[in-house]
mmCIF file of C-alpha atoms in Angstrom:
data_model
loop_
_atom_site.group_PDB
_atom_site.id
_atom_site.type_symbol
_atom_site.label_atom_id
_atom_site.label_comp_id
_atom_site.label_asym_id
_atom_site.label_seq_id
_atom_site.Cartn_x
_atom_site.Cartn_y
_atom_site.Cartn_z
ATOM 1 C CA MET H 1 0.441 -0.140 -0.027
ATOM 2 C CA GLY H 2 1.555 3.924 -1.110
ATOM 3 C CA LYS H 3 2.071 6.918 0.870
ATOM 4 C CA LYS H 4 -0.717 8.435 1.644
ATOM 5 C CA ARG H 5 -1.203 12.423 -0.505
ATOM 6 C CA LYS H 6 -0.172 15.176 2.013
ATOM 7 C CA ARG H 7 -2.453 17.572 2.046
ATOM 8 C CA ASP H 8 -1.752 20.909 0.980
ATOM 9 C CA VAL H 9 -2.605 23.937 3.150
ATOM 10 C CA GLU H 10 -2.078 27.323 2.145
ATOM 11 C CA LEU H 11 -1.395 28.656 5.952
ATOM 12 C CA VAL H 12 -0.807 26.831 9.296
ATOM 13 C CA ILE H 13 -0.598 28.380 12.462
ATOM 14 C CA LEU H 14 0.759 26.421 15.492
ATOM 15 C CA SER H 15 0.867 28.054 19.071
ATOM 16 C CA ASP H 16 1.697 26.600 22.299
ATOM 17 C CA ILE H 17 3.855 23.342 21.735
ATOM 18 C CA HIS H 18 6.417 23.954 24.641
ATOM 19 C CA LEU H 19 8.698 21.885 23.624
ATOM 20 C CA GLY H 20 11.464 20.366 26.506
ATOM 21 C CA THR H 21 8.895 19.803 29.032
ATOM 22 C CA TYR H 22 6.479 16.713 29.874
ATOM 23 C CA GLY H 23 3.563 17.868 29.064
ATOM 24 C CA CYS H 24 4.873 18.143 24.914
ATOM 25 C CA HIS H 25 3.053 16.092 22.901
ATOM 26 C CA ALA H 26 5.522 16.027 19.731
ATOM 27 C CA GLU H 27 4.819 12.490 19.260
ATOM 28 C CA ASP H 28 1.046 13.777 17.705
ATOM 29 C CA LEU H 29 2.367 17.311 16.153
ATOM 30 C CA LEU H 30 4.828 14.770 14.647
ATOM 31 C CA ARG H 31 1.927 12.897 12.897
ATOM 32 C CA TYR H 32 -0.083 15.652 12.150
ATOM 33 C CA LEU H 33 3.020 17.352 10.160
ATOM 34 C CA LYS H 34 3.456 14.617 8.267
ATOM 35 C CA THR H 35 0.584 14.481 6.934
ATOM 36 C CA ILE H 36 0.082 18.235 4.860
ATOM 37 C CA ARG H 37 1.535 19.943 2.893
ATOM 38 C CA PRO H 38 2.120 24.068 4.150
ATOM 39 C CA LYS H 39 2.572 27.148 1.748
ATOM 40 C CA LYS H 40 3.220 28.254 5.020
ATOM 41 C CA LEU H 41 3.950 28.042 8.364
ATOM 42 C CA ILE H 42 2.787 30.497 11.753
ATOM 43 C CA LEU H 43 5.256 29.212 15.204
ATOM 44 C CA ASN H 44 2.658 31.800 16.991
ATOM 45 C CA GLY H 45 5.310 31.444 20.783
ATOM 46 C CA ASP H 46 5.856 29.123 24.032
ATOM 47 C CA ILE H 47 6.984 26.756 20.530
ATOM 48 C CA ILE H 48 10.078 25.880 22.466
ATOM 49 C CA ASP H 49 9.595 26.396 26.392
ATOM 50 C CA MET H 50 12.636 28.242 27.584
ATOM 51 C CA TRP H 51 11.120 29.404 31.113
ATOM 52 C CA GLN H 52 11.238 25.389 31.601
ATOM 53 C CA PHE H 53 13.340 24.116 29.311
ATOM 54 C CA SER H 54 15.807 21.172 30.859
ATOM 55 C CA LYS H 55 19.057 19.458 29.266
ATOM 56 C CA ARG H 56 17.585 17.066 31.191
ATOM 57 C CA TYR H 57 14.765 16.366 29.086
ATOM 58 C CA TRP H 58 14.698 16.394 24.958
ATOM 59 C CA PRO H 59 13.640 13.593 23.434
ATOM 60 C CA LYS H 60 14.958 12.429 20.134
ATOM 61 C CA SER H 61 10.882 13.373 19.445
ATOM 62 C CA HIS H 62 10.860 17.292 20.612
ATOM 63 C CA MET H 63 14.559 17.143 17.845
ATOM 64 C CA GLN H 64 12.368 15.398 15.388
ATOM 65 C CA VAL H 65 8.926 18.569 15.582
ATOM 66 C CA VAL H 66 12.077 20.899 14.782
ATOM 67 C CA LYS H 67 14.021 19.139 12.048
ATOM 68 C CA HIS H 68 10.962 17.973 10.262
ATOM 69 C CA ILE H 69 9.641 22.013 10.571
ATOM 70 C CA THR H 70 12.901 23.174 9.307
ATOM 71 C CA GLY H 71 12.815 20.131 6.544
ATOM 72 C CA LEU H 72 10.162 22.366 5.093
ATOM 73 C CA LEU H 73 12.188 25.385 4.356
ATOM 74 C CA ALA H 74 13.538 23.475 1.652
ATOM 75 C CA LYS H 75 10.547 22.412 0.412
ATOM 76 C CA ASN H 76 9.465 25.614 -0.313
ATOM 77 C CA THR H 77 7.326 26.314 2.564
ATOM 78 C CA LYS H 78 7.981 30.415 4.380
ATOM 79 C CA ILE H 79 7.636 30.330 7.946
ATOM 80 C CA ILE H 80 7.062 32.982 10.478
ATOM 81 C CA TYR H 81 8.273 32.682 13.674
ATOM 82 C CA LEU H 82 6.381 34.487 16.731
ATOM 83 C CA THR H 83 8.370 34.704 19.767
ATOM 84 C CA GLY H 84 5.523 34.493 22.931
ATOM 85 C CA ASN H 85 6.154 34.979 26.780
ATOM 86 C CA HIS H 86 8.179 31.301 26.759
ATOM 87 C CA ASP H 87 10.588 31.823 24.476
ATOM 88 C CA GLU H 88 10.990 35.926 25.032
ATOM 89 C CA MET H 89 14.538 35.227 24.774
ATOM 90 C CA LEU H 90 14.203 35.602 21.300
ATOM 91 C CA ARG H 91 12.601 38.693 21.208
ATOM 92 C CA LYS H 92 15.984 40.441 20.744
ATOM 93 C CA PHE H 93 15.850 38.857 17.354
ATOM 94 C CA ALA H 94 12.727 39.552 15.830
ATOM 95 C CA ASN H 95 12.680 41.572 11.696
ATOM 96 C CA PHE H 96 15.546 37.937 11.722
ATOM 97 C CA ARG H 97 15.225 37.386 8.091
ATOM 98 C CA ILE H 98 16.915 33.745 6.177
ATOM 99 C CA GLY H 99 15.756 32.700 2.935
ATOM 100 C CA SER H 100 12.269 31.769 3.769
ATOM 101 C CA PHE H 101 12.549 31.805 7.546
ATOM 102 C CA GLN H 102 11.960 35.072 9.578
ATOM 103 C CA ILE H 103 11.580 36.026 13.572
ATOM 104 C CA ASP H 104 8.421 38.204 14.916
ATOM 105 C CA ASN H 105 6.418 39.590 17.021
ATOM 106 C CA LYS H 106 3.368 40.410 15.232
ATOM 107 C CA VAL H 107 2.780 39.744 12.055
ATOM 108 C CA VAL H 108 -0.156 40.727 9.834
ATOM 109 C CA LEU H 109 -1.201 38.981 6.754
ATOM 110 C CA ARG H 110 -3.626 40.129 3.630
ATOM 111 C CA LEU H 111 -5.781 36.839 2.818
ATOM 112 C CA ASN H 112 -7.974 37.288 -0.476
ATOM 113 C CA GLY H 113 -8.160 40.966 0.759
ATOM 114 C CA LYS H 114 -8.607 40.844 4.387
ATOM 115 C CA ARG H 115 -5.951 42.126 6.909
ATOM 116 C CA ALA H 116 -5.563 39.140 9.643
ATOM 117 C CA TRP H 117 -3.604 40.501 12.725
ATOM 118 C CA ILE H 118 -1.555 37.650 14.367
ATOM 119 C CA PHE H 119 0.905 37.185 17.302
ATOM 120 C CA HIS H 120 0.730 35.596 21.156
ATOM 121 C CA GLY H 121 -1.055 37.449 22.918
ATOM 122 C CA ASP H 122 0.702 37.454 26.433
ATOM 123 C CA VAL H 123 0.794 41.231 26.060
ATOM 124 C CA PHE H 124 -2.801 41.296 27.365
ATOM 125 C CA ASP H 125 -2.230 38.908 30.175
ATOM 126 C CA VAL H 126 -1.603 41.372 33.497
ATOM 127 C CA THR H 127 0.559 38.408 35.192
ATOM 128 C CA MET H 128 2.657 38.769 32.737
ATOM 129 C CA GLN H 129 3.004 42.389 32.461
ATOM 130 C CA TYR H 130 3.338 43.214 36.570
ATOM 131 C CA SER H 131 4.408 39.202 38.756
ATOM 132 C CA LYS H 132 6.485 37.320 36.303
ATOM 133 C CA TRP H 133 7.876 35.280 38.685
ATOM 134 C CA LEU H 134 4.257 34.151 39.531
ATOM 135 C CA ALA H 135 2.972 33.528 36.290
ATOM 136 C CA LYS H 136 6.355 31.264 35.871
ATOM 137 C CA LEU H 137 5.632 29.764 38.916
ATOM 138 C CA GLY H 138 2.290 29.025 37.019
ATOM 139 C CA ALA H 139 3.614 26.801 34.781
ATOM 140 C CA ILE H 140 5.098 25.019 36.811
ATOM 141 C CA GLY H 141 2.529 24.430 38.450
ATOM 142 C CA TYR H 142 0.521 23.760 35.551
ATOM 143 C CA ASP H 143 3.625 21.801 34.387
ATOM 144 C CA THR H 144 3.926 19.282 37.360
ATOM 145 C CA LEU H 145 -0.538 18.390 36.860
ATOM 146 C CA ILE H 146 0.489 17.830 33.219
ATOM 147 C CA LEU H 147 2.695 14.782 35.353
ATOM 148 C CA ILE H 148 0.402 13.375 37.613
ATOM 149 C CA ASN H 149 -3.199 13.776 34.175
ATOM 150 C CA THR H 150 -0.277 11.267 32.435
ATOM 151 C CA LEU H 151 -0.130 9.134 35.150
ATOM 152 C CA VAL H 152 -4.008 9.125 35.637
ATOM 153 C CA ASN H 153 -4.239 8.830 32.112
ATOM 154 C CA TRP H 154 -2.001 5.463 31.965
ATOM 155 C CA ILE H 155 -3.999 3.959 35.011
ATOM 156 C CA ALA H 156 -7.190 4.981 32.405
ATOM 157 C CA VAL H 157 -5.781 3.158 29.672
ATOM 158 C CA LYS H 158 -5.204 -0.258 32.290
ATOM 159 C CA LEU H 159 -8.493 -0.098 33.088
ATOM 160 C CA GLY H 160 -9.937 0.057 29.835
ATOM 161 C CA ARG H 161 -11.373 3.992 30.529
ATOM 162 C CA GLU H 162 -11.159 6.985 28.570
ATOM 163 C CA LYS H 163 -8.558 10.000 29.357
ATOM 164 C CA ILE H 164 -9.253 13.011 30.961
ATOM 165 C CA SER H 165 -7.513 17.051 30.650
ATOM 166 C CA LEU H 166 -6.877 17.015 34.604
ATOM 167 C CA SER H 167 -6.184 20.690 33.851
ATOM 168 C CA LYS H 168 -8.572 21.743 31.017
ATOM 169 C CA ARG H 169 -11.269 20.487 33.537
ATOM 170 C CA VAL H 170 -9.725 22.563 36.396
ATOM 171 C CA LYS H 171 -10.452 25.524 33.627
ATOM 172 C CA ASP H 172 -13.271 24.799 32.051
ATOM 173 C CA SER H 173 -15.304 24.200 36.400
ATOM 174 C CA VAL H 174 -13.670 28.010 38.105
ATOM 175 C CA LYS H 175 -15.145 30.910 36.612
ATOM 176 C CA SER H 176 -12.155 32.828 36.845
ATOM 177 C CA ALA H 177 -10.640 31.123 34.426
ATOM 178 C CA VAL H 178 -13.398 31.287 32.558
ATOM 179 C CA LYS H 179 -13.522 35.330 33.077
ATOM 180 C CA PHE H 180 -10.038 36.124 31.981
ATOM 181 C CA ILE H 181 -10.346 33.624 28.138
ATOM 182 C CA ASN H 182 -13.344 35.683 27.926
ATOM 183 C CA ASP H 183 -12.355 38.582 28.992
ATOM 184 C CA PHE H 184 -9.003 38.382 26.982
ATOM 185 C CA GLU H 185 -10.781 37.280 23.514
ATOM 186 C CA VAL H 186 -12.609 41.185 23.931
ATOM 187 C CA THR H 187 -10.028 43.026 24.726
ATOM 188 C CA ALA H 188 -7.631 40.932 21.384
ATOM 189 C CA ALA H 189 -11.402 41.963 19.587
ATOM 190 C CA ASP H 190 -11.567 45.718 20.812
ATOM 191 C CA ILE H 191 -8.114 46.322 19.518
ATOM 192 C CA ALA H 192 -8.264 44.683 16.599
ATOM 193 C CA ILE H 193 -11.828 46.044 15.489
ATOM 194 C CA GLU H 194 -9.742 49.605 16.038
ATOM 195 C CA ASN H 195 -7.834 49.089 14.070
ATOM 196 C CA GLN H 196 -10.397 47.698 11.697
ATOM 197 C CA TYR H 197 -8.007 43.715 10.880
ATOM 198 C CA ASP H 198 -10.795 41.038 9.400
ATOM 199 C CA TYR H 199 -9.040 38.909 11.470
ATOM 200 C CA VAL H 200 -7.129 38.620 15.720
ATOM 201 C CA ILE H 201 -4.956 35.909 15.616
ATOM 202 C CA CYS H 202 -3.704 34.721 18.850
ATOM 203 C CA GLY H 203 -2.508 31.511 21.049
ATOM 204 C CA HIS H 204 -1.608 31.321 24.751
ATOM 205 C CA ILE H 205 -4.512 31.091 26.787
ATOM 206 C CA HIS H 206 -4.677 27.479 25.244
ATOM 207 C CA HIS H 207 -8.093 27.801 24.330
ATOM 208 C CA PRO H 208 -8.830 27.130 20.200
ATOM 209 C CA GLU H 209 -12.017 29.452 19.413
ATOM 210 C CA MET H 210 -13.298 30.938 16.074
ATOM 211 C CA LYS H 211 -16.104 33.057 17.192
ATOM 212 C CA LYS H 212 -16.924 36.595 15.268
ATOM 213 C CA ILE H 213 -16.475 39.293 18.151
ATOM 214 C CA THR H 214 -19.609 42.371 17.649
ATOM 215 C CA THR H 215 -18.757 45.705 19.591
ATOM 216 C CA GLU H 216 -20.423 49.031 19.927
ATOM 217 C CA LYS H 217 -17.459 50.083 17.221
ATOM 218 C CA GLY H 218 -17.784 46.807 14.628
ATOM 219 C CA GLU H 219 -16.931 43.192 14.628
ATOM 220 C CA VAL H 220 -14.047 40.918 13.943
ATOM 221 C CA ILE H 221 -13.521 36.948 12.829
ATOM 222 C CA TYR H 222 -11.596 35.879 16.934
ATOM 223 C CA LEU H 223 -9.102 32.763 15.558
ATOM 224 C CA ASN H 224 -7.802 30.542 18.815
ATOM 225 C CA SER H 225 -4.932 28.554 17.525
ATOM 226 C CA GLY H 226 -5.329 26.442 21.341
ATOM 227 C CA ASP H 227 -2.166 24.061 21.462
ATOM 228 C CA TRP H 228 -0.581 20.850 22.187
ATOM 229 C CA ILE H 229 -0.276 20.510 25.324
ATOM 230 C CA GLU H 230 -3.941 19.529 26.313
ATOM 231 C CA ASN H 231 -6.234 20.183 23.253
ATOM 232 C CA LEU H 232 -3.649 19.336 20.039
ATOM 233 C CA THR H 233 -5.062 22.229 17.453
ATOM 234 C CA SER H 234 -3.761 24.739 15.151
ATOM 235 C CA LEU H 235 -5.606 26.727 12.708
ATOM 236 C CA GLU H 236 -5.760 25.959 8.971
ATOM 237 C CA TYR H 237 -6.760 28.285 5.765
ATOM 238 C CA ASP H 238 -6.941 26.792 2.633
ATOM 239 C CA ALA H 239 -9.356 28.181 -0.402
ATOM 240 C CA GLY H 240 -10.621 30.993 1.642
ATOM 241 C CA GLN H 241 -11.997 29.094 4.737
ATOM 242 C CA TRP H 242 -10.628 28.753 8.556
ATOM 243 C CA ARG H 243 -11.014 25.713 10.552
ATOM 244 C CA ILE H 244 -10.372 24.758 13.839
ATOM 245 C CA TYR H 245 -8.237 21.544 13.634
ATOM 246 C CA ARG H 246 -8.457 18.770 16.152
ATOM 247 C CA TYR H 247 -6.105 16.137 16.437
ATOM 248 C CA SER H 248 -8.695 13.483 18.133
ATOM 249 C CA GLU H 249 -10.563 13.960 14.869
ATOM 250 C CA ASP H 250 -8.054 13.332 12.498
ATOM 251 C CA ALA H 251 -7.613 8.691 12.483
ATOM 252 C CA GLN H 252 -4.949 9.666 9.128
ATOM 253 C CA ALA H 253 -2.921 11.283 10.900
ATOM 254 C CA GLN H 254 -2.866 9.321 14.205
ATOM 255 C CA ALA H 255 -2.747 6.388 12.165
ATOM 256 C CA VAL H 256 1.399 7.659 11.382
ATOM 257 C CA LYS H 257 3.249 4.217 12.372
ATOM 258 C CA LEU H 258 6.549 6.380 14.165
ATOM 259 C CA PRO H 259 10.033 4.494 14.862
ATOM 260 C CA LYS H 260 10.204 3.459 18.535
ATOM 261 C CA ARG H 261 13.567 5.353 18.660
ATOM 262 C CA LEU H 262 11.685 8.312 19.171
ATOM 263 C CA ASN H 263 11.055 7.677 22.634
ATOM 264 C CA GLU H 264 14.838 8.075 23.825
ATOM 265 C CA ASN H 265 16.050 10.380 25.459
ATOM 266 C CA LEU H 266 18.567 12.246 23.796
ATOM 267 C CA ASP H 267 22.308 13.536 25.864
ATOM 268 C CA ASN H 268 23.429 17.223 26.673
ATOM 269 C CA GLU H 269 26.160 16.849 24.053
ATOM 270 C CA LYS H 270 24.239 15.448 21.231
ATOM 271 C CA ILE H 271 20.903 17.812 22.823
ATOM 272 C CA PHE H 272 23.298 21.235 21.913
ATOM 273 C CA LYS H 273 24.678 19.822 18.885
ATOM 274 C CA GLY H 274 20.752 19.601 17.360
ATOM 275 C CA LEU H 275 20.039 22.683 18.475
ATOM 276 C CA VAL H 276 23.130 24.961 16.620
ATOM 277 C CA ASN H 277 23.176 21.571 13.047
ATOM 278 C CA GLU H 278 19.470 23.026 13.055
ATOM 279 C CA PHE H 279 20.362 26.824 12.919
ATOM 280 C CA LEU H 280 23.539 26.569 10.356
ATOM 281 C CA ASN H 281 20.351 24.619 8.459
ATOM 282 C CA LEU H 282 18.608 28.054 7.913
ATOM 283 C CA LYS H 283 21.530 29.276 6.309
ATOM 284 C CA LYS H 284 22.417 26.908 3.760
#
């Protein structure tokens, strides 16, 4: 049986992958990436988690995600890396360009005559602006919850039960979390409407969404690409239409076979050499 044809997609937006953390679903992301051929790929922040990055944890699958993405450049895919709070160290490289690869903090695209304003979204997060240490503490707690969730789901599978997302249940049940998400969306929409954008596209809050937001000043389509920690989603734009891609609904991607060796961890030297080599390959 031959390989299944990859889907051609005009634009794919990924955010909040958090490579280098235990919660990252790198192998599932790899399966998804192997089923698509994007003309343009936007990495909308928190791709490599530099807050919690540890050389003690960097599996081959995480490096393979980096290699696959940089390999897309050789296949005529334009890649725009927009910085987030977990990879804010890259903000000093804004306006960096090498061939079809660029780093920026935000970007405006024209899509069928409409303007799309794309950025990570942490600028709207009060804890990021005034209490960065508190935000980092929260990130550590979140990663711990993901670790506990992994153990719970392992037990659930052994007992023949469905997997659950503890972090998602916490978000959905805590009123302050629901209010934060709503405030985030409205704030992004308000500013986008004032600047006459047709679309405003964010990440950051790990909540995939696509909806029209109307205010007394106008309307805008708000989109959020979600994450690859709990939701495993992206945004796809093709033939003039947006959609939220959900890995849980993609049987073709789930069926992609990956080498077992991807489960292995890389040692410190291999991590460093691998990242350097991928960076050098961008210059070729």
